[in-house]
Short mmCIF file of C-alpha atoms in Angstrom, two decimals:
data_model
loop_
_atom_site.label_atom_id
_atom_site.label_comp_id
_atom_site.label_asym_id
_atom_site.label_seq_id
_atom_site.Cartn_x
_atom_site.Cartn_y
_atom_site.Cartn_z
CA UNK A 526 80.52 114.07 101.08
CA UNK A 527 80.49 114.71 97.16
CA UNK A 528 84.01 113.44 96.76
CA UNK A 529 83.26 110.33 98.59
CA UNK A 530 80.02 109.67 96.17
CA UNK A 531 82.30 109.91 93.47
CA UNK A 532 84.60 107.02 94.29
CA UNK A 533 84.18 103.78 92.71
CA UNK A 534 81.82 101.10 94.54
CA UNK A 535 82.96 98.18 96.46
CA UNK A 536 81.58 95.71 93.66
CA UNK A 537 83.40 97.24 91.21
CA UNK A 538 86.68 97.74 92.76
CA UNK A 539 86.61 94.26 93.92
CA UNK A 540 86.17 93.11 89.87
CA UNK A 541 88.75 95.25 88.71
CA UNK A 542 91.39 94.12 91.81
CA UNK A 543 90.31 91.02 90.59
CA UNK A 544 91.21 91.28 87.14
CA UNK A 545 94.90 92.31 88.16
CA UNK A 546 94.91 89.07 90.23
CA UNK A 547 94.06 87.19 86.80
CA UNK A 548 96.42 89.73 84.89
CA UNK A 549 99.62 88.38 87.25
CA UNK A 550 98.56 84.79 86.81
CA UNK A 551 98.05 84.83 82.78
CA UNK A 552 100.90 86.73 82.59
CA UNK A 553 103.46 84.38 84.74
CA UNK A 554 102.17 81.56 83.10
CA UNK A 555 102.86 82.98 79.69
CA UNK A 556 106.42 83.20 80.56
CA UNK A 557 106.67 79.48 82.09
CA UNK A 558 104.91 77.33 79.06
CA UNK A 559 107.93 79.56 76.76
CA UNK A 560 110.60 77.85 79.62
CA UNK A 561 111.29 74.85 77.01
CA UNK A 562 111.36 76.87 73.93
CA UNK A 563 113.56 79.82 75.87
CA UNK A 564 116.08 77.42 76.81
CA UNK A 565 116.79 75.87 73.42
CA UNK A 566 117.17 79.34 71.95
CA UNK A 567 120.18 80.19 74.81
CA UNK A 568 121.59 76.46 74.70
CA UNK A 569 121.36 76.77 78.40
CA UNK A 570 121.77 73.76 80.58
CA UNK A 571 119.72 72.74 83.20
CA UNK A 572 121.98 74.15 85.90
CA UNK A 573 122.61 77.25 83.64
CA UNK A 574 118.65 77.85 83.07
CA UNK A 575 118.38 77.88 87.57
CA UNK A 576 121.36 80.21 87.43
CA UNK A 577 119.33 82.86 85.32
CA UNK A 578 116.09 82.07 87.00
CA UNK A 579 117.63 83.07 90.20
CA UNK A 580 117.37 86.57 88.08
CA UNK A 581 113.84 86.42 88.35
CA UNK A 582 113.80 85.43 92.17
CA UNK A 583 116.76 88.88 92.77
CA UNK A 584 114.71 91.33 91.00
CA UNK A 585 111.56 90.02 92.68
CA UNK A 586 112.77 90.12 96.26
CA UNK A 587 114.50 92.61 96.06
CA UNK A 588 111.67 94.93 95.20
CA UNK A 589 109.19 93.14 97.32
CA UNK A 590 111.48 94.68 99.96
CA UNK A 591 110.76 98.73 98.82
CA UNK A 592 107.21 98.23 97.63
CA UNK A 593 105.86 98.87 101.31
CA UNK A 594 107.09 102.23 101.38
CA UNK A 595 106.11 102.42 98.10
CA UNK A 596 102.72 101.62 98.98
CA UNK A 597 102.38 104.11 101.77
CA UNK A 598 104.62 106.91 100.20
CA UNK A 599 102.23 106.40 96.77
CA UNK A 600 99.32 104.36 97.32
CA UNK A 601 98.82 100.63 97.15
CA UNK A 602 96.01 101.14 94.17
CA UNK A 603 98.47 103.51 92.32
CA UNK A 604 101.57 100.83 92.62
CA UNK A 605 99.30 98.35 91.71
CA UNK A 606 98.42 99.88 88.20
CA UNK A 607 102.24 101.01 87.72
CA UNK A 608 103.50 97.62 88.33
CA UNK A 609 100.96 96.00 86.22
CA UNK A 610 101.71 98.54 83.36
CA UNK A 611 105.98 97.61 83.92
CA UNK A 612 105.05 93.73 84.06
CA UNK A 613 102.70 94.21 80.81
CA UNK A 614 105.94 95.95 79.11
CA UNK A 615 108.78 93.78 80.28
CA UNK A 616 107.05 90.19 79.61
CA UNK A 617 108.50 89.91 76.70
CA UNK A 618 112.68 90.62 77.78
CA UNK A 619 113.28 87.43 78.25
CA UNK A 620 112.20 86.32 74.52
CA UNK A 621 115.05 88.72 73.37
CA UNK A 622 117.79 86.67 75.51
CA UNK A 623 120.55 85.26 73.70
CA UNK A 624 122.25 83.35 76.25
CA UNK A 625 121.94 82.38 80.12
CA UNK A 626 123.42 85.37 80.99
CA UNK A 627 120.89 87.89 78.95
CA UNK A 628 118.48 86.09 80.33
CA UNK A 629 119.17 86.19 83.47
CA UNK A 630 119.19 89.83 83.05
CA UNK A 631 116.01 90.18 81.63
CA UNK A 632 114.41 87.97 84.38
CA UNK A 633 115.80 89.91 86.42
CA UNK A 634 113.70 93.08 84.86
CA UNK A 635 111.09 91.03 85.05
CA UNK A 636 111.29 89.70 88.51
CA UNK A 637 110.91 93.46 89.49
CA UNK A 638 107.92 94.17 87.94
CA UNK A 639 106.63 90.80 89.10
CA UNK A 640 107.29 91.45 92.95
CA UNK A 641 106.15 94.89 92.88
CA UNK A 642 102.65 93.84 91.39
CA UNK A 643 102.40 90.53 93.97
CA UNK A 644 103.42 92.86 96.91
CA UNK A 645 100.98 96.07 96.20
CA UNK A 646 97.68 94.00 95.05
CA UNK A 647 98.15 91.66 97.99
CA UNK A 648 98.54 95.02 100.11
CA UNK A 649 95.07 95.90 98.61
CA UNK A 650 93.68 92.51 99.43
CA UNK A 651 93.72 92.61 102.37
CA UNK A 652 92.58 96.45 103.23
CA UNK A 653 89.64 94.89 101.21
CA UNK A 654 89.21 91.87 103.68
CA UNK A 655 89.32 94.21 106.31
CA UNK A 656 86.75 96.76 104.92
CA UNK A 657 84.61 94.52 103.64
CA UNK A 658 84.93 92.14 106.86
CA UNK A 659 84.21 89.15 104.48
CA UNK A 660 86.79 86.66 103.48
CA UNK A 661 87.42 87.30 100.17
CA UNK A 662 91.06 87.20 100.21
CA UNK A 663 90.48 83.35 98.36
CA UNK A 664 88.43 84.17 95.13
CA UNK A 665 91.72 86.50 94.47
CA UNK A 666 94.25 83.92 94.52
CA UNK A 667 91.37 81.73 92.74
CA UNK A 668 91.78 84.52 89.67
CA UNK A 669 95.26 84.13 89.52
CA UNK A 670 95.21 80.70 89.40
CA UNK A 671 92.37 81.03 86.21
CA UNK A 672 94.46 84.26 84.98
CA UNK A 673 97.30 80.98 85.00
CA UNK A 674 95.10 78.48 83.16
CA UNK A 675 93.98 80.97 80.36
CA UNK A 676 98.15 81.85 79.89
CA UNK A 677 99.26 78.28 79.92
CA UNK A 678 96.22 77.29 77.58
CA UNK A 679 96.93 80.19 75.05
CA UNK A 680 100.63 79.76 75.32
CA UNK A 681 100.13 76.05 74.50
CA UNK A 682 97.97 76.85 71.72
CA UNK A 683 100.35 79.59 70.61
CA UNK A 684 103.11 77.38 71.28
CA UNK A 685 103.47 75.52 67.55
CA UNK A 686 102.73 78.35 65.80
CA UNK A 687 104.27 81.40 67.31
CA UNK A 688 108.21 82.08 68.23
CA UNK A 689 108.28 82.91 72.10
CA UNK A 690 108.89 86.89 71.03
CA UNK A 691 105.73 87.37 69.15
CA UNK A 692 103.34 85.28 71.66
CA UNK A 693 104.83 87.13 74.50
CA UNK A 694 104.34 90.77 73.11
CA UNK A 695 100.56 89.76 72.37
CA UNK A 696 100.54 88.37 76.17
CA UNK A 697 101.68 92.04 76.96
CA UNK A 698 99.53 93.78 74.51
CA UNK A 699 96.41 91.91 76.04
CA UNK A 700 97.54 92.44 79.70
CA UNK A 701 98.00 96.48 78.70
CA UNK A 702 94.39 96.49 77.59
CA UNK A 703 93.45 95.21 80.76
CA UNK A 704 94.95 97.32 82.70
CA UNK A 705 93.60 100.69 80.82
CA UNK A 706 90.26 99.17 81.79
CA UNK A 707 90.41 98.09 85.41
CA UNK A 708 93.36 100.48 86.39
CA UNK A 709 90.93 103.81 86.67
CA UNK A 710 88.76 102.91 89.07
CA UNK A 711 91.29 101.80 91.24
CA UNK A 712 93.17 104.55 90.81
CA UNK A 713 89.96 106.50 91.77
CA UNK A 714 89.46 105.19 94.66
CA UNK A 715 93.36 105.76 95.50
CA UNK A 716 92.70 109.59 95.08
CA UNK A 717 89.12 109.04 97.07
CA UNK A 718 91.15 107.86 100.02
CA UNK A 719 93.84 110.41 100.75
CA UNK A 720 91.09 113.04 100.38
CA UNK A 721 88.78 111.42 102.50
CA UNK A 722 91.29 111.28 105.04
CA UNK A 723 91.64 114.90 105.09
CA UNK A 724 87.69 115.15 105.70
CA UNK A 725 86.66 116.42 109.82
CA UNK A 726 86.10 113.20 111.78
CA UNK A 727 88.82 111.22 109.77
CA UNK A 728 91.15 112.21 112.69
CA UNK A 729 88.82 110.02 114.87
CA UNK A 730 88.86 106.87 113.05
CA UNK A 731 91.75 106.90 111.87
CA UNK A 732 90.45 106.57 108.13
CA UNK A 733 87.53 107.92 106.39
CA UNK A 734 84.12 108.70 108.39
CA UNK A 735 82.31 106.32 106.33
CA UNK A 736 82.08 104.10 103.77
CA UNK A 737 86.14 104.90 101.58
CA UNK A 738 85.09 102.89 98.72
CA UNK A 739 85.45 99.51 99.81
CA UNK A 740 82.29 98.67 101.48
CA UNK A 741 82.49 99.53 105.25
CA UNK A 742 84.02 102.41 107.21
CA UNK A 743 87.72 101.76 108.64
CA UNK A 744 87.67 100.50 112.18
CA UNK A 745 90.11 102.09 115.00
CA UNK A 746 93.54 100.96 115.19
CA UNK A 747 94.79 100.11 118.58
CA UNK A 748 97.60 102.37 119.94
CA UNK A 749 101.32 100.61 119.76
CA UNK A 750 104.24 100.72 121.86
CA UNK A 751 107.12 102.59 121.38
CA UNK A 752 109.17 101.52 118.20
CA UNK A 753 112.40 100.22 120.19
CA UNK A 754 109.77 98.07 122.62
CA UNK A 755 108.32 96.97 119.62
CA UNK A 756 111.82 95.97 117.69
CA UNK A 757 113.31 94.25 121.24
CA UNK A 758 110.41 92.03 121.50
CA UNK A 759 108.62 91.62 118.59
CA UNK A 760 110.16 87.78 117.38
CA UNK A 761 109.49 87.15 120.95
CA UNK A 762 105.39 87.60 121.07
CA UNK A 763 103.50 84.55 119.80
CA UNK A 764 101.60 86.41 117.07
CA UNK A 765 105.14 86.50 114.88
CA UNK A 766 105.72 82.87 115.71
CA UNK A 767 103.18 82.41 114.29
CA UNK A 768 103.20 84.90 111.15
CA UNK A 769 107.03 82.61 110.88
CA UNK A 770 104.85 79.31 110.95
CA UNK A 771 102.81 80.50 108.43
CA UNK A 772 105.20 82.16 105.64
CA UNK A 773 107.08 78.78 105.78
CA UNK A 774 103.30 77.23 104.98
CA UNK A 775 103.04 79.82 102.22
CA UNK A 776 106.66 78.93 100.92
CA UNK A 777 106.65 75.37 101.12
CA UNK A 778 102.96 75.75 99.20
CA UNK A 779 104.96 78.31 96.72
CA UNK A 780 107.77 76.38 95.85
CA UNK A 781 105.86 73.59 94.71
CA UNK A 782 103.41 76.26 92.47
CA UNK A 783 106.85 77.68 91.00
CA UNK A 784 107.97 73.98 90.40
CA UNK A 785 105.79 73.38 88.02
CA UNK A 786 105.36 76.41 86.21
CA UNK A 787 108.76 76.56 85.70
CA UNK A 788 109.52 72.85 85.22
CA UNK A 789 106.54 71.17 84.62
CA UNK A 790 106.83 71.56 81.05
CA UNK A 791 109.93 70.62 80.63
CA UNK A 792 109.56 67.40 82.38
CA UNK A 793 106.79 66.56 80.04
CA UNK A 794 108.05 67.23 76.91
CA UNK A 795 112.18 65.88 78.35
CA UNK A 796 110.98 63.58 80.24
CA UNK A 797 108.09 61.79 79.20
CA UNK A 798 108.22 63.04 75.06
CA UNK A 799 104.93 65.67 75.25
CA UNK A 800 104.74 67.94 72.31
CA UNK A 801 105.60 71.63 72.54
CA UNK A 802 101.23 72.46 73.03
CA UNK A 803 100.56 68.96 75.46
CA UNK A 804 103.85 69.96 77.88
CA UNK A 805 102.09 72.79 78.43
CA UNK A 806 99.08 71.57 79.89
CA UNK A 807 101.18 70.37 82.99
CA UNK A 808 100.58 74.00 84.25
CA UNK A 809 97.31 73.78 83.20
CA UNK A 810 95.97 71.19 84.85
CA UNK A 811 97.77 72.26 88.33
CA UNK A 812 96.59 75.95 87.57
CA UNK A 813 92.01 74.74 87.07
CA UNK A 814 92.91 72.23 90.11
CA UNK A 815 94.42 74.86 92.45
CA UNK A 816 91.57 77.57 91.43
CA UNK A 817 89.05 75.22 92.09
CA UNK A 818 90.36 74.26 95.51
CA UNK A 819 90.47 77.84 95.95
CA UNK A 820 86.74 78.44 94.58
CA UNK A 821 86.07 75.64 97.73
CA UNK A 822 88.63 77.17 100.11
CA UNK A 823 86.25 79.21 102.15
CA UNK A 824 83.68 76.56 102.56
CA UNK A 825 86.48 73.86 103.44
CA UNK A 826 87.87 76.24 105.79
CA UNK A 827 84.40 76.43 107.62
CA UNK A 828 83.50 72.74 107.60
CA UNK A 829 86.83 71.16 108.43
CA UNK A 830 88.75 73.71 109.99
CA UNK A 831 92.15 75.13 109.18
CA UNK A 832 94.46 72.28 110.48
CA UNK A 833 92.77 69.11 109.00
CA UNK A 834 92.64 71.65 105.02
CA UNK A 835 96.22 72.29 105.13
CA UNK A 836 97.46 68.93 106.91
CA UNK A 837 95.21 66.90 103.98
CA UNK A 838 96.45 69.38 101.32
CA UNK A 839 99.90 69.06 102.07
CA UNK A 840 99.79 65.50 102.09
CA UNK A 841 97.43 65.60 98.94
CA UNK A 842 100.57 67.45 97.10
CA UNK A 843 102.51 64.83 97.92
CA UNK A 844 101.12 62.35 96.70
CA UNK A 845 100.21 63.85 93.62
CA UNK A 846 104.44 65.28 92.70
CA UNK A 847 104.91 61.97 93.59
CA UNK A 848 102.58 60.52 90.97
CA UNK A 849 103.65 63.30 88.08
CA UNK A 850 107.53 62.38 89.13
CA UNK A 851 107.11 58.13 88.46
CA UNK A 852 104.39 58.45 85.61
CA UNK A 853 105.26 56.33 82.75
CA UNK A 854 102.93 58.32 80.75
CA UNK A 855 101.87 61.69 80.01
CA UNK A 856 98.07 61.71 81.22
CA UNK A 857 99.22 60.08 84.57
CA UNK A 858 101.56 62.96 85.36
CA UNK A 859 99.01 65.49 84.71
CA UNK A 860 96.66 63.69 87.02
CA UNK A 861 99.51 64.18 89.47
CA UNK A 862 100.06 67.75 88.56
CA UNK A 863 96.38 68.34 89.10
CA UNK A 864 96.71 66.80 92.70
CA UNK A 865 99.15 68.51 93.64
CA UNK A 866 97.01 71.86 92.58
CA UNK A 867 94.55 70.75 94.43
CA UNK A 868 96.43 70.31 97.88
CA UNK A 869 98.19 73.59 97.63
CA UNK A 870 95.23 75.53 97.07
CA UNK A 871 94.01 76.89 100.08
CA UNK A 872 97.79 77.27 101.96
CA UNK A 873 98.97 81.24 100.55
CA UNK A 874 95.59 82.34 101.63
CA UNK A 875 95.47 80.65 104.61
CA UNK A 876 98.60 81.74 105.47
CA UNK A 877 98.02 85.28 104.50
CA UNK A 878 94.71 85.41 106.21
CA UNK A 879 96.20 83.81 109.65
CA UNK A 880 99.61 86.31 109.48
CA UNK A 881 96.91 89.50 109.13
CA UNK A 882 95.29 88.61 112.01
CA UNK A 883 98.38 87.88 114.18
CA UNK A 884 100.38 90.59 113.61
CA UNK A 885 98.07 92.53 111.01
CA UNK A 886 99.77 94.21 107.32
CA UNK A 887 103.36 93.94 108.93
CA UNK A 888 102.48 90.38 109.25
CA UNK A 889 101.51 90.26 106.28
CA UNK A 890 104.22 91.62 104.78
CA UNK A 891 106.44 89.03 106.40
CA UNK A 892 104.26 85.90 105.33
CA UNK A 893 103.99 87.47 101.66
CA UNK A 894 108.00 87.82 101.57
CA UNK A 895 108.87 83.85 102.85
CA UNK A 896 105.75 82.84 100.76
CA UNK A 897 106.97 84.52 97.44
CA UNK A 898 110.68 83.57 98.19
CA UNK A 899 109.14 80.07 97.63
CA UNK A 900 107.86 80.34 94.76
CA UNK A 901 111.27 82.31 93.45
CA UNK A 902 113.79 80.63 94.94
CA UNK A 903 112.42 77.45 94.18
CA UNK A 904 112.74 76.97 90.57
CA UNK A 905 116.15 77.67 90.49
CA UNK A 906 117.03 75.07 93.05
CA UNK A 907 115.25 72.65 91.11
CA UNK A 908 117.91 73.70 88.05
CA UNK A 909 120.60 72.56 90.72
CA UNK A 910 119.09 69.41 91.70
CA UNK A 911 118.27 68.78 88.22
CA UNK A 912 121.72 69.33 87.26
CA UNK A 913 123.15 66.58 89.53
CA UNK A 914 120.41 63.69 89.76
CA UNK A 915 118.18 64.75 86.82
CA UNK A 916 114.74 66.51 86.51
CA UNK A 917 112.78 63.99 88.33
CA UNK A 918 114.94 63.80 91.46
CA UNK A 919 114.29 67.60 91.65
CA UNK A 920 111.00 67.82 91.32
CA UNK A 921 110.66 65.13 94.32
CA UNK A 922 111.67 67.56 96.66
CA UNK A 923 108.10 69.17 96.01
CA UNK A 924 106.89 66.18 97.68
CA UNK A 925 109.37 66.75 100.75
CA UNK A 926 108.46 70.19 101.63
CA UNK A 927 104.34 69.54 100.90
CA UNK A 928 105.13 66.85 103.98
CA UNK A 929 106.92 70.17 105.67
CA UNK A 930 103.84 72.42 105.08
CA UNK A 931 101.26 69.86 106.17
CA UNK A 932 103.29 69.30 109.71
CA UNK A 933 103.71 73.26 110.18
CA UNK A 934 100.08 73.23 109.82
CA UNK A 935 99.86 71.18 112.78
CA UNK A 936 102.15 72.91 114.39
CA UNK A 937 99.75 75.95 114.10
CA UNK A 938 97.01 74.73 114.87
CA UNK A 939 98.39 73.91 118.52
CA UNK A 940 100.01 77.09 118.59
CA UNK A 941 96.80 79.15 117.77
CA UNK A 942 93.58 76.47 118.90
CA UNK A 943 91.48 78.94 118.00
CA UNK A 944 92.95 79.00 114.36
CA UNK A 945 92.62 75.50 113.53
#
């Protein structure tokens, strides 16, 4: 029972997973108020610049894909820190690009780093949730979406001042530092875990006999069928209909987040003639909208219920791309962009939350890799629609696919009464 005292307690492990939420935020957004500046310094064209974002969206599912046997083989907490350490360190590749093709390349380092880091820290989330049997899972996206506003704000204020490969590498310097403080006690309680597990009554929980670090002892898990009943009818049971209802929330939600961190500024400063430091408060304003949403998710959820949230927050998004794609001015379209923060706010988590409990971390899993594969994917589409019709026209398919999420949501709802 020594070695258990000695692992970190739950208040602290829940600030330091929340600082790696914030850490993933600041340091995505760093990267996407530099799009502008990036894609002067290849001479890349709009349908060039989606061809080597689709570099980051490869090297981010594509890892996304290992990092559960990752997380098993080495520990969630311990791919957490090693991924936040790789992201810290790569951040500034795509500085060093010299044309599309470099920096595709280098997205594509960084799209590894990226996924892995999403994947694992979501992975702890969630055993959190569960140990803690609170719903917390909000107040982390919440941190990422602050860990967003503090990049985009920084970056902006960087922006006239700095060259993209200087402000990146003090992004990455900062995020290290971070890391070297909130990556021990994770790591701790990593090491607190697989020895607990070995401790005489483990066997009978199926976890530690008490209290592992995050709060609350680790309940039971039911027995399973056999793997090949499992594989034949597993699309077939309603709980992955509806972990498949809710990923496509989660990626319709995600798409429009990696719209406008990706494009956003550009649309500004092309679009409606922003400087360099004011296009970059496009993200910002979506990024302090969407946290606080997410700071109001859990008492929204409660008071409303989950159907009439993401219903009025899809709808809410729409109207507010809408407003950012016709604004004749610059404060009208962040207005918009704040909007449309605000109505996907409370959809990833949601979703997340809703996929645990139907299928539990397989369903998870599943949800995380549609939801992500929005917010990848999506970017680079917009460099093809932009390509053809022009930046606007792409960024109006945001408003499309908010209408999409907000009908799914319905969908849900019916599907799981008990859920909406």
């Amino acid at each position: 029972m020594q070695l258990l005292n000695k692992i970190p307690g739950p208040r602290l492990l829940r600030a330091c997973l929340t600082a790696f939420f914030a850490l993933d935020g600041f340091l995505f957004a760093s990267w996407a108020v530099r799009v502008p500046a990036v894609k002067a310094q290849v001479g890349a064209s709009p349908a060039a610049l989606g061809l080597a974002l689709l570099g980051l969206s490869a090297g981010s599912i594509a890892t996304m894909a290992i990092t559960g046997s990752l997380c098993r083989r080495l520990g969630s907490r311990n791919v957490t820190v090693g991924s936040a350490v790789l992201l810290c360190l790569v951040v500034t590749l795509p500085a060093f690009a010299r044309s599309a093709l470099e920096l595709g390349l280098a997205l594509a380092v960084f799209g590894v780093a990226y996924g892995g880091l999403n994947v694992a820290m979501n992975s702890v989330a969630v055993d959190m949730v569960a140990r803690l049997r609170r719903p917390v899972m909000p107040s982390f996206h919440a941190a990422w979406s602050f860990g967003g506003l503090a990049g985009s704000a920084l970056g902006g204020l960087l922006a006239p001042h700095l060259a993209p490969r200087p402000a990146l590498a003090l992004m990455g310097l900062a995020g290290l530092v971070l890391v070297a403080i909130a990556g021990p006690p994770l790591r701790a309680a990593e090491r607190g875990r697989a020895r607990a597990a070995d401790l005489p009554g483990a066997a009978r929980t199926g976890g530690a006999a008490g209290p592992d670090g995050d709060g609350a002892a680790v309940a039971p898990r039911a027995a399973e069928p056999p793997a090949a009943a499992r594989r034949a009818g597993r699309w077939h049971r309603p709980g992955w209909r509806l972990v498949v209802l809710f990923g496509l929330i989660a990626a319709c939600a995600a798409y429009g987040e990696g719209a406008v961190a990706d494009w956003g500024a550009l649309h500004l400063k092309q679009d409606l003639g922003a400087s360099a430091g004011l296009a970059a408060a496009g993200y910002a304003a979506f990024a302090i909208a969407e946290a606080c949403g997410r700071l109001a998710g859990t008492a929204l959820l409660a008071r409303l219920g989950q159907t009439r949230v993401l219903a009025g927050g899809g709808i809410a998004a729409c109207a507010g791309m809408l407003a950012a794609v016709l604004a004749p001015d610059v404060p009208v379209a962040l207005a918009g962009f704040a909007l449309t923060g605000l109505g996907v706010a409370n959809m990833f988590p949601a979703a997340m939350t809703q996929a645990g409990l139907a299928e539990g971390p397989r369903g998870v899993a599943a949800a995380s890799t549609l939801g992500y594969g929005g917010l990848l994917l999506g970017p680079p589409t917009i460099g093809f629609l932009a390509s053809a019709a022009g930046l606007p026209a792409g960024l109006a398919m945001v408003c499309v696919l908010a209408l999409a999420a907000a009908v799914l949501a319905v969908v849900a709802g019916r599907e799981a009464p008990a859920a909406g």
